[in-house]
PDB file of C-alpha atoms in Angstrom:
ATOM      1  CA  ASP E 722      43.794  17.196 191.917  1.00 65.00           C
ATOM      2  CA  ALA E 723      42.459  19.154 188.947  1.00 81.00           C
ATOM      3  CA  GLY E 724      42.677  16.169 186.632  1.00 93.00           C
ATOM      4  CA  VAL E 725      43.989  16.281 183.091  1.00 96.00           C
ATOM      5  CA  ILE E 726      43.689  19.781 181.657  1.00 97.00           C
ATOM      6  CA  GLN E 727      43.327  20.447 177.942  1.00 97.00           C
ATOM      7  CA  SER E 728      43.205  23.659 176.006  1.00 97.00           C
ATOM      8  CA  PRO E 729      41.541  25.023 174.065  1.00 97.00           C
ATOM      9  CA  ARG E 730      38.223  23.254 174.585  1.00 96.00           C
ATOM     10  CA  HIS E 731      37.024  24.272 171.147  1.00 97.00           C
ATOM     11  CA  GLU E 732      39.015  25.263 168.089  1.00 97.00           C
ATOM     12  CA  VAL E 733      37.680  26.353 164.723  1.00 97.00           C
ATOM     13  CA  THR E 734      40.205  26.982 161.998  1.00 97.00           C
ATOM     14  CA  GLU E 735      40.494  27.078 158.259  1.00 97.00           C
ATOM     15  CA  MET E 736      42.113  24.457 156.098  1.00 97.00           C
ATOM     16  CA  GLY E 737      45.848  24.957 155.831  1.00 96.00           C
ATOM     17  CA  GLN E 738      46.263  26.645 159.187  1.00 97.00           C
ATOM     18  CA  GLU E 739      48.451  25.315 161.986  1.00 97.00           C
ATOM     19  CA  VAL E 740      46.666  24.000 165.040  1.00 98.00           C
ATOM     20  CA  THR E 741      48.252  23.373 168.448  1.00 98.00           C
ATOM     21  CA  LEU E 742      46.464  21.446 171.150  1.00 98.00           C
ATOM     22  CA  ARG E 743      47.765  21.486 174.710  1.00 98.00           C
ATOM     23  CA  CYS E 744      47.641  19.086 177.616  1.00 98.00           C
ATOM     24  CA  LYS E 745      48.671  19.153 181.248  1.00 98.00           C
ATOM     25  CA  PRO E 746      48.672  15.645 182.733  1.00 97.00           C
ATOM     26  CA  ILE E 747      47.935  14.772 186.333  1.00 95.00           C
ATOM     27  CA  SER E 748      50.929  15.581 188.488  1.00 94.00           C
ATOM     28  CA  GLY E 749      53.135  12.565 189.085  1.00 91.00           C
ATOM     29  CA  HIS E 750      51.759  10.485 186.223  1.00 90.00           C
ATOM     30  CA  ASP E 751      54.466   8.963 184.053  1.00 87.00           C
ATOM     31  CA  TYR E 752      52.478   8.120 180.912  1.00 89.00           C
ATOM     32  CA  LEU E 753      50.689  10.516 178.585  1.00 93.00           C
ATOM     33  CA  PHE E 754      48.425   9.551 175.703  1.00 93.00           C
ATOM     34  CA  TRP E 755      46.857  11.441 172.812  1.00 96.00           C
ATOM     35  CA  TYR E 756      43.629  10.032 171.323  1.00 94.00           C
ATOM     36  CA  ARG E 757      41.321  11.156 168.554  1.00 95.00           C
ATOM     37  CA  GLN E 758      37.601  10.405 168.483  1.00 93.00           C
ATOM     38  CA  THR E 759      35.300  10.563 165.462  1.00 92.00           C
ATOM     39  CA  MET E 760      31.917   9.046 164.780  1.00 88.00           C
ATOM     40  CA  MET E 761      33.313   6.981 161.950  1.00 88.00           C
ATOM     41  CA  ARG E 762      36.444   5.596 163.598  1.00 87.00           C
ATOM     42  CA  GLY E 763      35.683   5.791 167.295  1.00 85.00           C
ATOM     43  CA  LEU E 764      38.536   6.426 169.737  1.00 87.00           C
ATOM     44  CA  GLU E 765      42.013   5.997 168.264  1.00 88.00           C
ATOM     45  CA  LEU E 766      45.358   6.164 170.066  1.00 90.00           C
ATOM     46  CA  LEU E 767      47.682   8.542 168.225  1.00 94.00           C
ATOM     47  CA  ILE E 768      50.833   8.525 170.351  1.00 94.00           C
ATOM     48  CA  TYR E 769      51.963   7.969 173.900  1.00 92.00           C
ATOM     49  CA  PHE E 770      54.895   9.103 176.041  1.00 93.00           C
ATOM     50  CA  ASN E 771      56.647   7.544 179.014  1.00 89.00           C
ATOM     51  CA  ASN E 772      58.636   9.916 181.195  1.00 90.00           C
ATOM     52  CA  ASN E 773      58.439  12.557 178.439  1.00 94.00           C
ATOM     53  CA  VAL E 774      59.841  10.223 175.771  1.00 93.00           C
ATOM     54  CA  PRO E 775      57.658   9.215 172.808  1.00 93.00           C
ATOM     55  CA  ILE E 776      57.253   5.446 172.879  1.00 88.00           C
ATOM     56  CA  ASP E 777      54.793   4.615 170.122  1.00 88.00           C
ATOM     57  CA  ASP E 778      53.632   7.038 167.445  1.00 91.00           C
ATOM     58  CA  SER E 779      52.318   4.428 165.044  1.00 89.00           C
ATOM     59  CA  GLY E 780      48.824   5.856 165.372  1.00 90.00           C
ATOM     60  CA  MET E 781      49.796   9.291 164.098  1.00 93.00           C
ATOM     61  CA  PRO E 782      47.942   9.516 160.790  1.00 88.00           C
ATOM     62  CA  GLU E 783      50.610  11.295 158.770  1.00 86.00           C
ATOM     63  CA  ASP E 784      53.524  13.692 158.868  1.00 91.00           C
ATOM     64  CA  ARG E 785      51.214  16.647 159.324  1.00 95.00           C
ATOM     65  CA  PHE E 786      50.781  15.503 162.918  1.00 97.00           C
ATOM     66  CA  SER E 787      53.494  15.931 165.536  1.00 97.00           C
ATOM     67  CA  ALA E 788      53.568  15.710 169.311  1.00 97.00           C
ATOM     68  CA  LYS E 789      56.026  16.853 171.927  1.00 97.00           C
ATOM     69  CA  MET E 790      56.410  16.587 175.648  1.00 97.00           C
ATOM     70  CA  PRO E 791      59.104  19.049 176.752  1.00 97.00           C
ATOM     71  CA  ASN E 792      58.553  18.323 180.435  1.00 95.00           C
ATOM     72  CA  ALA E 793      56.493  16.165 182.762  1.00 95.00           C
ATOM     73  CA  SER E 794      53.688  18.680 183.036  1.00 95.00           C
ATOM     74  CA  PHE E 795      53.071  19.705 179.447  1.00 96.00           C
ATOM     75  CA  SER E 796      52.478  18.186 176.028  1.00 98.00           C
ATOM     76  CA  THR E 797      51.391  19.525 172.656  1.00 98.00           C
ATOM     77  CA  LEU E 798      49.816  17.970 169.589  1.00 98.00           C
ATOM     78  CA  LYS E 799      50.351  19.992 166.455  1.00 98.00           C
ATOM     79  CA  ILE E 800      48.686  19.682 163.060  1.00 97.00           C
ATOM     80  CA  GLN E 801      50.317  21.554 160.205  1.00 97.00           C
ATOM     81  CA  PRO E 802      48.700  22.094 157.772  1.00 96.00           C
ATOM     82  CA  SER E 803      45.239  21.187 159.019  1.00 96.00           C
ATOM     83  CA  GLU E 804      42.616  19.594 156.761  1.00 96.00           C
ATOM     84  CA  PRO E 805      38.833  19.193 157.123  1.00 96.00           C
ATOM     85  CA  ARG E 806      39.234  15.447 157.734  1.00 95.00           C
ATOM     86  CA  ASP E 807      41.176  16.281 160.909  1.00 96.00           C
ATOM     87  CA  SER E 808      37.952  17.519 162.485  1.00 97.00           C
ATOM     88  CA  ALA E 809      37.439  15.437 165.617  1.00 97.00           C
ATOM     89  CA  VAL E 810      37.595  15.523 169.393  1.00 97.00           C
ATOM     90  CA  TYR E 811      41.150  15.112 170.624  1.00 98.00           C
ATOM     91  CA  PHE E 812      41.659  13.670 174.080  1.00 97.00           C
ATOM     92  CA  CYS E 813      44.720  13.642 176.256  1.00 97.00           C
ATOM     93  CA  ALA E 814      45.011  11.035 179.009  1.00 94.00           C
ATOM     94  CA  SER E 815      47.586  10.261 181.658  1.00 93.00           C
ATOM     95  CA  SER E 816      48.391   7.249 183.769  1.00 88.00           C
ATOM     96  CA  LEU E 817      50.604   6.158 186.638  1.00 84.00           C
ATOM     97  CA  VAL E 818      51.802   2.681 185.861  1.00 74.00           C
ATOM     98  CA  GLN E 819      52.907   1.254 189.132  1.00 65.00           C
ATOM     99  CA  GLY E 820      51.356  -0.096 192.244  1.00 58.00           C
ATOM    100  CA  ARG E 821      48.341  -2.371 191.954  1.00 62.00           C
ATOM    101  CA  ALA E 822      48.642  -5.028 189.289  1.00 60.00           C
ATOM    102  CA  GLY E 823      46.698  -4.393 186.132  1.00 66.00           C
ATOM    103  CA  ASN E 824      46.546  -0.633 186.485  1.00 69.00           C
ATOM    104  CA  LEU E 825      48.424  -0.344 183.217  1.00 68.00           C
ATOM    105  CA  ASN E 826      45.243   0.690 181.482  1.00 75.00           C
ATOM    106  CA  GLU E 827      43.805   2.902 184.217  1.00 84.00           C
ATOM    107  CA  GLN E 828      43.960   6.049 182.151  1.00 89.00           C
ATOM    108  CA  PHE E 829      42.569   9.408 183.189  1.00 92.00           C
ATOM    109  CA  PHE E 830      41.156  11.432 180.317  1.00 95.00           C
ATOM    110  CA  GLY E 831      40.879  15.156 179.910  1.00 96.00           C
ATOM    111  CA  PRO E 832      37.714  16.904 178.688  1.00 95.00           C
ATOM    112  CA  GLY E 833      38.935  16.956 175.108  1.00 97.00           C
ATOM    113  CA  THR E 834      39.425  19.599 172.432  1.00 98.00           C
ATOM    114  CA  ARG E 835      36.771  19.733 169.737  1.00 97.00           C
ATOM    115  CA  LEU E 836      38.555  20.692 166.524  1.00 98.00           C
ATOM    116  CA  THR E 837      36.676  21.894 163.476  1.00 98.00           C
ATOM    117  CA  VAL E 838      38.621  22.529 160.279  1.00 97.00           C
ATOM    118  CA  LEU E 839      36.636  24.418 157.663  1.00 96.00           C
TER     119      LEU E 839
ATOM    120  CA  ASP M 814      43.030  -8.766 172.442  1.00 65.00           C
ATOM    121  CA  ALA M 815      40.002 -10.790 173.443  1.00 66.00           C
ATOM    122  CA  LYS M 816      36.837  -9.615 171.723  1.00 87.00           C
ATOM    123  CA  THR M 817      34.016  -8.357 173.909  1.00 93.00           C
ATOM    124  CA  THR M 818      30.278  -8.402 173.296  1.00 95.00           C
ATOM    125  CA  GLN M 819      27.907  -6.001 175.022  1.00 96.00           C
ATOM    126  CA  PRO M 820      24.227  -5.177 174.535  1.00 97.00           C
ATOM    127  CA  THR M 821      23.686  -2.071 172.476  1.00 96.00           C
ATOM    128  CA  SER M 822      21.457  -0.344 175.009  1.00 97.00           C
ATOM    129  CA  MET M 823      19.817  -0.750 178.400  1.00 97.00           C
ATOM    130  CA  ASP M 824      17.404   1.185 180.563  1.00 97.00           C
ATOM    131  CA  CYS M 825      17.475   1.379 184.341  1.00 96.00           C
ATOM    132  CA  ALA M 826      15.142   3.093 186.791  1.00 97.00           C
ATOM    133  CA  GLU M 827      16.723   5.755 188.942  1.00 97.00           C
ATOM    134  CA  GLY M 828      17.739   4.380 192.331  1.00 96.00           C
ATOM    135  CA  ARG M 829      17.797   0.789 191.148  1.00 96.00           C
ATOM    136  CA  ALA M 830      20.871  -1.299 190.450  1.00 97.00           C
ATOM    137  CA  ALA M 831      22.164  -1.243 186.903  1.00 98.00           C
ATOM    138  CA  ASN M 832      23.703  -4.535 185.794  1.00 98.00           C
ATOM    139  CA  LEU M 833      25.722  -4.280 182.599  1.00 98.00           C
ATOM    140  CA  PRO M 834      26.876  -7.585 181.085  1.00 98.00           C
ATOM    141  CA  CYS M 835      29.925  -8.269 178.956  1.00 97.00           C
ATOM    142  CA  ASN M 836      30.926 -11.471 177.211  1.00 96.00           C
ATOM    143  CA  HIS M 837      34.611 -12.176 176.608  1.00 94.00           C
ATOM    144  CA  SER M 838      34.733 -15.880 175.897  1.00 94.00           C
ATOM    145  CA  THR M 839      38.203 -15.780 174.303  1.00 92.00           C
ATOM    146  CA  ILE M 840      39.903 -14.023 177.209  1.00 92.00           C
ATOM    147  CA  SER M 841      43.454 -15.167 177.974  1.00 88.00           C
ATOM    148  CA  GLY M 842      44.867 -15.931 181.383  1.00 87.00           C
ATOM    149  CA  ASN M 843      46.885 -12.713 181.599  1.00 85.00           C
ATOM    150  CA  GLU M 844      44.142 -10.392 180.381  1.00 88.00           C
ATOM    151  CA  TYR M 845      42.256  -8.056 182.681  1.00 89.00           C
ATOM    152  CA  VAL M 846      38.709  -6.790 182.298  1.00 93.00           C
ATOM    153  CA  TYR M 847      38.439  -2.990 182.338  1.00 92.00           C
ATOM    154  CA  TRP M 848      35.335  -0.868 182.395  1.00 95.00           C
ATOM    155  CA  TYR M 849      35.125   2.712 181.228  1.00 95.00           C
ATOM    156  CA  ARG M 850      32.222   5.016 180.590  1.00 97.00           C
ATOM    157  CA  GLN M 851      31.780   8.109 178.483  1.00 95.00           C
ATOM    158  CA  ILE M 852      29.192  10.666 179.437  1.00 95.00           C
ATOM    159  CA  HIS M 853      28.022  12.796 176.544  1.00 90.00           C
ATOM    160  CA  SER M 854      30.583  15.436 175.523  1.00 85.00           C
ATOM    161  CA  GLN M 855      33.113  14.269 178.106  1.00 91.00           C
ATOM    162  CA  GLY M 856      36.254  12.163 177.988  1.00 93.00           C
ATOM    163  CA  PRO M 857      36.134   8.472 178.858  1.00 94.00           C
ATOM    164  CA  GLN M 858      36.235   7.759 182.587  1.00 94.00           C
ATOM    165  CA  TYR M 859      37.889   4.733 184.150  1.00 92.00           C
ATOM    166  CA  ILE M 860      35.531   2.831 186.437  1.00 95.00           C
ATOM    167  CA  ILE M 861      37.083  -0.430 187.594  1.00 93.00           C
ATOM    168  CA  HIS M 862      39.139  -3.411 186.507  1.00 91.00           C
ATOM    169  CA  GLY M 863      39.742  -6.987 187.617  1.00 92.00           C
ATOM    170  CA  LEU M 864      41.520 -10.202 186.751  1.00 91.00           C
ATOM    171  CA  LYS M 865      39.511 -13.026 188.282  1.00 91.00           C
ATOM    172  CA  ASN M 866      38.304 -11.903 191.667  1.00 86.00           C
ATOM    173  CA  ASN M 867      35.298  -9.681 192.170  1.00 93.00           C
ATOM    174  CA  GLU M 868      36.200  -6.064 192.709  1.00 95.00           C
ATOM    175  CA  THR M 869      34.428  -3.128 194.322  1.00 96.00           C
ATOM    176  CA  ASN M 870      35.234   0.542 194.545  1.00 94.00           C
ATOM    177  CA  GLU M 871      33.347   3.723 195.268  1.00 94.00           C
ATOM    178  CA  MET M 872      31.814   3.764 191.806  1.00 93.00           C
ATOM    179  CA  ALA M 873      30.848   0.185 191.062  1.00 97.00           C
ATOM    180  CA  SER M 874      31.301  -3.536 191.540  1.00 98.00           C
ATOM    181  CA  LEU M 875      32.738  -5.938 189.008  1.00 98.00           C
ATOM    182  CA  ILE M 876      31.637  -9.553 189.044  1.00 97.00           C
ATOM    183  CA  ILE M 877      33.727 -11.936 186.922  1.00 97.00           C
ATOM    184  CA  THR M 878      32.480 -15.487 186.376  1.00 96.00           C
ATOM    185  CA  GLU M 879      34.667 -18.342 187.543  1.00 95.00           C
ATOM    186  CA  ASP M 880      35.565 -19.322 183.963  1.00 95.00           C
ATOM    187  CA  ARG M 881      36.253 -15.623 183.233  1.00 95.00           C
ATOM    188  CA  LYS M 882      34.247 -15.757 180.024  1.00 95.00           C
ATOM    189  CA  SER M 883      31.865 -13.047 181.115  1.00 96.00           C
ATOM    190  CA  SER M 884      31.537 -10.237 183.631  1.00 97.00           C
ATOM    191  CA  THR M 885      28.954  -7.823 184.976  1.00 98.00           C
ATOM    192  CA  LEU M 886      29.427  -4.229 186.012  1.00 98.00           C
ATOM    193  CA  ILE M 887      27.047  -3.238 188.778  1.00 98.00           C
ATOM    194  CA  LEU M 888      26.097   0.322 189.600  1.00 97.00           C
ATOM    195  CA  PRO M 889      24.322  -0.245 192.913  1.00 96.00           C
ATOM    196  CA  HIS M 890      22.068   2.819 192.927  1.00 95.00           C
ATOM    197  CA  ALA M 891      21.889   4.351 189.471  1.00 96.00           C
ATOM    198  CA  THR M 892      21.360   8.097 189.186  1.00 97.00           C
ATOM    199  CA  LEU M 893      20.551  10.261 186.186  1.00 97.00           C
ATOM    200  CA  ARG M 894      24.235  11.231 186.045  1.00 95.00           C
ATOM    201  CA  ASP M 895      25.109   7.604 185.316  1.00 97.00           C
ATOM    202  CA  THR M 896      23.513   7.888 181.881  1.00 98.00           C
ATOM    203  CA  ALA M 897      26.448   7.174 179.562  1.00 97.00           C
ATOM    204  CA  VAL M 898      28.003   4.681 177.174  1.00 96.00           C
ATOM    205  CA  TYR M 899      29.757   1.923 179.106  1.00 97.00           C
ATOM    206  CA  TYR M 900      32.699   0.111 177.567  1.00 95.00           C
ATOM    207  CA  CYS M 901      34.047  -3.285 178.536  1.00 96.00           C
ATOM    208  CA  ILE M 902      37.680  -3.736 177.457  1.00 93.00           C
ATOM    209  CA  VAL M 903      39.901  -6.759 177.817  1.00 90.00           C
ATOM    210  CA  ARG M 904      43.641  -6.074 177.855  1.00 85.00           C
ATOM    211  CA  VAL M 905      46.860  -7.472 179.183  1.00 79.00           C
ATOM    212  CA  GLY M 906      48.020  -5.858 182.394  1.00 70.00           C
ATOM    213  CA  ILE M 907      51.746  -5.891 181.705  1.00 66.00           C
ATOM    214  CA  SER M 908      53.859  -3.457 179.761  1.00 64.00           C
ATOM    215  CA  GLY M 909      55.082  -4.080 176.257  1.00 60.00           C
ATOM    216  CA  ALA M 910      54.619  -2.865 172.744  1.00 54.00           C
ATOM    217  CA  GLY M 911      51.019  -2.047 172.045  1.00 57.00           C
ATOM    218  CA  SER M 912      49.951  -2.667 175.616  1.00 62.00           C
ATOM    219  CA  TYR M 913      48.506   0.779 176.064  1.00 69.00           C
ATOM    220  CA  GLN M 914      46.084   0.806 173.184  1.00 71.00           C
ATOM    221  CA  LEU M 915      42.624   0.927 174.700  1.00 78.00           C
ATOM    222  CA  THR M 916      40.246  -0.329 172.035  1.00 79.00           C
ATOM    223  CA  PHE M 917      36.808   1.069 172.745  1.00 83.00           C
ATOM    224  CA  GLY M 918      34.091  -0.873 170.963  1.00 84.00           C
ATOM    225  CA  LYS M 919      30.531   0.368 170.648  1.00 86.00           C
ATOM    226  CA  GLY M 920      29.710  -0.239 174.314  1.00 93.00           C
ATOM    227  CA  THR M 921      26.317  -0.226 176.022  1.00 96.00           C
ATOM    228  CA  LYS M 922      24.303   2.957 176.110  1.00 97.00           C
ATOM    229  CA  LEU M 923      22.759   3.048 179.568  1.00 98.00           C
ATOM    230  CA  SER M 924      19.790   5.329 180.045  1.00 98.00           C
ATOM    231  CA  VAL M 925      18.763   5.969 183.649  1.00 97.00           C
ATOM    232  CA  ILE M 926      15.109   6.868 183.739  1.00 96.00           C
ATOM    233  CA  PRO M 927      13.509   9.048 186.448  1.00 94.00           C
TER     234      PRO M 927
END
């Protein structure tokens, strides 16, 4: 399996521009998570989906952020308009929550997208 | 969630066992211990988890004390590629609101030395 795939790996944009980050989860996984990592705040959960349905978006910082999962193999995180404080590494992770007890939090992370907003 | 305490940093000689401790004295009966690591510039990587019995997989072993107030992650033969920040996380293992939030603390920075 190729693991979780994210694109682009690096994104540099100017303030006010729209940014779209993409994620392909591991085939067969039924949960998908979007995280953001900064030096100041560490790793933060933004939103997660179960079977393509958003379950908890309480971590989304504000209305400028939106996420979709149109099918089981693709998700996007969009920032419009982007601001310099959105600069961070954004990770996508997926999980298969069944089988061995306790594997609820066995999440597989992608390589991340490093976003820089100038 | 139960709070965890880990040493800030540790060194280990290449080829030797790396033993990473974690204290979680307020752990509840339904909470699991999870270990992740993050190699520089990569996403976090799941290593292992357990409830009360010791666990072993191809990456590591997890030793949980009988009172479950502490645990140790063991990398049996550390290599340079094991240099990373290791996170100990205590979480419930059942679904429910908020169950999926993995709270990564500061972890232990393990440096494997040639």
